[in-house]
């Protein structure tokens, strides 16, 4: 499962979403995260879900590929849904079976929160799938440029976040290799008491941390020998260009927010 994890990966393509300026995509995703909290009823959540599926379609990403790569996160979403079913005790009683009681408000809130979590995960994953790490770095640095006036190291922060994002799939691949190696040596991580399972995880964590620090050290040395000294005085080979499609995506977002506000009033 870990080798199929797609969060943080970049898949080259030529879709409408791929051709967008990274600044417009970053701005859109940030504003979308805020706009999601405007939803408060069935119509608004249905609109968010439909819009997210539309973005997936125009990004030319297969749903099977997307959901198969997000299985660990989907498990967390399902767990959140079940927790609301069990622990929210408001509204009419729908199911009363032995010690399990499920109420109408628990079902409603569980579905709403799960959809909110799902669309946030999908939209941020689409960003990383359709935008290369170097483009994310350039776009983030450009958007944060005004903060240089207060002496904030914008370039270093953008680079740090980009490297962190890029290392997510790398660490997932490394974890999967170590896990398979431990299983081949007879380690059992799925049975026994909780204490025994924690002990079994230690042989997995130690080599993972060692590998992560080794990769970080290699990266630091590589950057140093190439003369990296921060953002001051650096030029860019790839120039960002804001085009009509970038303005269009922002206008679409404004229409989405207007629709959410209008549908909220219908609650």
XYZ file of C-alpha atoms in Angstrom, residues 8-231:
224
model
C 3.604 14.547 -2.801
C 4.238 12.887 -6.161
C 4.242 14.728 -9.482
C 2.715 13.149 -12.598
C 3.665 15.015 -15.826
C 0.786 15.827 -18.139
C -0.696 18.366 -20.530
C -4.111 18.992 -19.029
C -5.673 22.396 -18.366
C -4.677 22.098 -14.698
C -1.096 21.131 -15.556
C -0.703 24.263 -17.718
C -1.836 26.650 -14.989
C 0.701 28.955 -13.377
C 1.791 27.473 -10.009
C 0.893 30.769 -8.320
C -2.728 30.518 -9.419
C -2.925 26.894 -8.290
C -1.402 27.638 -4.898
C -3.663 30.649 -4.443
C -6.705 28.660 -5.520
C -5.989 25.732 -3.169
C -5.345 28.054 -0.213
C -8.592 29.957 -0.831
C -10.462 26.685 -1.447
C -9.391 25.418 1.988
C -10.962 28.529 3.503
C -14.086 28.309 1.307
C -14.769 24.702 2.344
C -15.774 25.958 5.786
C -18.596 27.969 4.222
C -20.500 24.748 3.575
C -23.207 24.072 6.139
C -25.924 22.003 4.452
C -26.495 19.204 1.964
C -26.566 21.494 -1.081
C -23.272 23.230 -0.253
C -21.435 19.970 0.441
C -22.838 18.433 -2.751
C -21.558 21.462 -4.679
C -18.061 21.108 -3.171
C -17.946 17.409 -3.999
C -19.193 17.954 -7.553
C -16.698 20.771 -8.128
C -13.812 18.617 -6.844
C -14.806 15.788 -9.205
C -14.940 18.318 -12.053
C -11.385 19.470 -11.271
C -10.229 15.821 -11.238
C -11.849 15.345 -14.651
C -10.200 18.353 -16.302
C -6.859 17.391 -14.682
C -7.190 14.038 -16.505
C -6.539 12.016 -13.378
C -8.182 8.613 -13.154
C -10.370 8.191 -10.100
C -9.060 4.671 -9.525
C -5.466 5.911 -9.533
C -6.338 8.771 -7.192
C -8.333 6.806 -4.619
C -5.998 3.797 -4.764
C -3.105 6.097 -3.877
C -5.010 7.678 -0.991
C -6.151 4.490 0.749
C -4.416 5.253 4.068
C -6.074 8.686 4.192
C -9.439 7.277 3.087
C -9.237 4.868 6.009
C -8.862 7.867 8.328
C -11.899 9.515 6.708
C -13.996 6.372 7.230
C -12.805 6.176 10.840
C -13.902 9.802 11.374
C -17.291 8.978 9.862
C -17.797 6.021 12.207
C -16.758 8.063 15.257
C -19.484 10.601 14.485
C -22.008 7.803 14.012
C -21.188 6.379 17.435
C -20.535 9.401 19.643
C -22.866 12.147 18.349
C -26.094 11.742 20.321
C -28.408 14.369 18.842
C -31.517 14.248 16.699
C -33.866 11.345 16.083
C -32.743 7.814 16.970
C -32.217 5.851 13.740
C -30.636 2.574 14.886
C -30.894 0.952 18.323
C -29.104 -2.400 18.263
C -27.715 -3.786 21.513
C -25.212 -1.185 22.757
C -25.042 0.681 19.436
C -27.229 3.755 19.047
C -26.989 5.879 15.908
C -28.722 9.238 15.758
C -29.763 11.374 12.804
C -27.427 14.248 13.697
C -24.504 11.836 14.044
C -25.072 10.537 10.510
C -25.462 14.045 9.107
C -22.393 15.486 10.823
C -20.322 12.400 10.020
C -21.117 12.659 6.317
C -20.513 16.418 6.238
C -17.149 16.254 8.028
C -16.050 13.300 5.885
C -16.892 15.169 2.674
C -15.040 18.243 3.941
C -11.964 16.171 4.775
C -12.196 14.303 1.442
C -12.388 17.372 -0.805
C -9.487 19.017 1.060
C -7.296 15.939 0.616
C -8.279 15.526 -3.042
C -7.670 19.175 -3.939
C -4.250 19.329 -2.277
C -3.295 16.003 -3.898
C -4.303 17.337 -7.313
C -1.984 20.291 -6.687
C 1.028 18.042 -6.090
C 0.120 15.650 -8.911
C -0.084 18.441 -11.495
C 2.706 20.752 -10.279
C 6.410 19.915 -10.154
C 8.253 20.550 -6.865
C 10.415 23.269 -8.442
C 7.294 25.051 -9.728
C 5.696 24.869 -6.286
C 8.852 26.398 -4.801
C 8.926 29.242 -7.350
C 5.210 29.942 -6.980
C 5.307 29.879 -3.198
C 8.324 32.169 -3.079
C 6.679 34.673 -5.431
C 3.455 34.722 -3.404
C 5.385 35.230 -0.164
C 7.650 37.957 -1.570
C 5.853 40.798 0.319
C 6.971 39.181 3.585
C 10.588 39.989 2.731
C 9.886 43.492 3.987
C 9.687 42.141 7.521
C 12.981 40.230 7.032
C 11.315 36.839 6.641
C 13.568 34.333 4.746
C 10.979 33.666 2.055
C 13.240 31.732 -0.310
C 14.481 29.403 2.414
C 10.950 28.780 3.719
C 9.643 27.991 0.226
C 12.570 25.665 -0.445
C 12.129 23.920 2.907
C 8.406 23.281 2.296
C 9.085 22.077 -1.240
C 11.785 19.645 -0.098
C 9.522 18.352 2.675
C 6.738 17.758 0.165
C 9.111 16.051 -2.236
C 10.450 13.720 0.458
C 7.011 12.350 1.411
C 6.855 9.748 -1.413
C 10.574 9.016 -0.978
C 10.104 8.208 2.706
C 7.012 6.138 1.894
C 9.032 4.060 -0.575
C 11.828 3.669 1.982
C 9.348 2.598 4.678
C 7.862 -0.005 2.354
C 11.306 -1.447 1.513
C 12.298 -1.665 5.185
C 8.927 -3.213 6.103
C 9.294 -5.909 3.443
C 12.865 -6.600 4.556
C 11.756 -7.001 8.179
C 8.885 -9.296 7.197
C 11.283 -11.405 5.116
C 13.430 -11.809 8.246
C 10.471 -13.134 10.210
C 9.245 -9.994 11.966
C 5.547 -9.979 12.840
C 3.916 -6.541 13.060
C 0.271 -7.639 12.977
C -0.141 -9.977 15.938
C 0.576 -10.008 19.667
C -0.218 -7.525 22.406
C 0.025 -3.755 21.956
C 3.357 -3.759 23.805
C 4.734 -6.470 21.499
C 3.580 -4.583 18.417
C 5.287 -1.404 19.610
C 8.489 -3.350 20.141
C 8.192 -4.842 16.631
C 7.920 -1.353 15.106
C 11.266 -0.203 16.591
C 13.347 -2.206 14.045
C 11.340 -0.390 11.380
C 11.742 3.127 12.780
C 15.475 3.020 13.494
C 16.655 2.293 9.914
C 14.003 4.691 8.587
C 15.362 7.582 10.686
C 18.940 6.672 9.785
C 18.033 6.664 6.091
C 16.167 9.974 6.374
C 19.105 11.716 8.081
C 21.494 10.247 5.512
C 19.382 11.579 2.654
C 19.183 14.995 4.324
C 22.970 15.043 4.755
C 23.550 14.046 1.117
C 21.171 16.784 -0.034
C 22.898 19.407 2.119
C 26.326 18.420 0.772
C 25.050 18.439 -2.823
C 23.593 21.925 -2.398
C 26.780 23.192 -0.763
C 29.145 21.894 -3.472
C 26.910 23.513 -6.094
C 27.384 26.865 -4.425
C 23.942 27.301 -2.901
C 23.922 30.355 -0.630
C 20.228 31.173 -0.315
C 17.979 33.281 -2.504
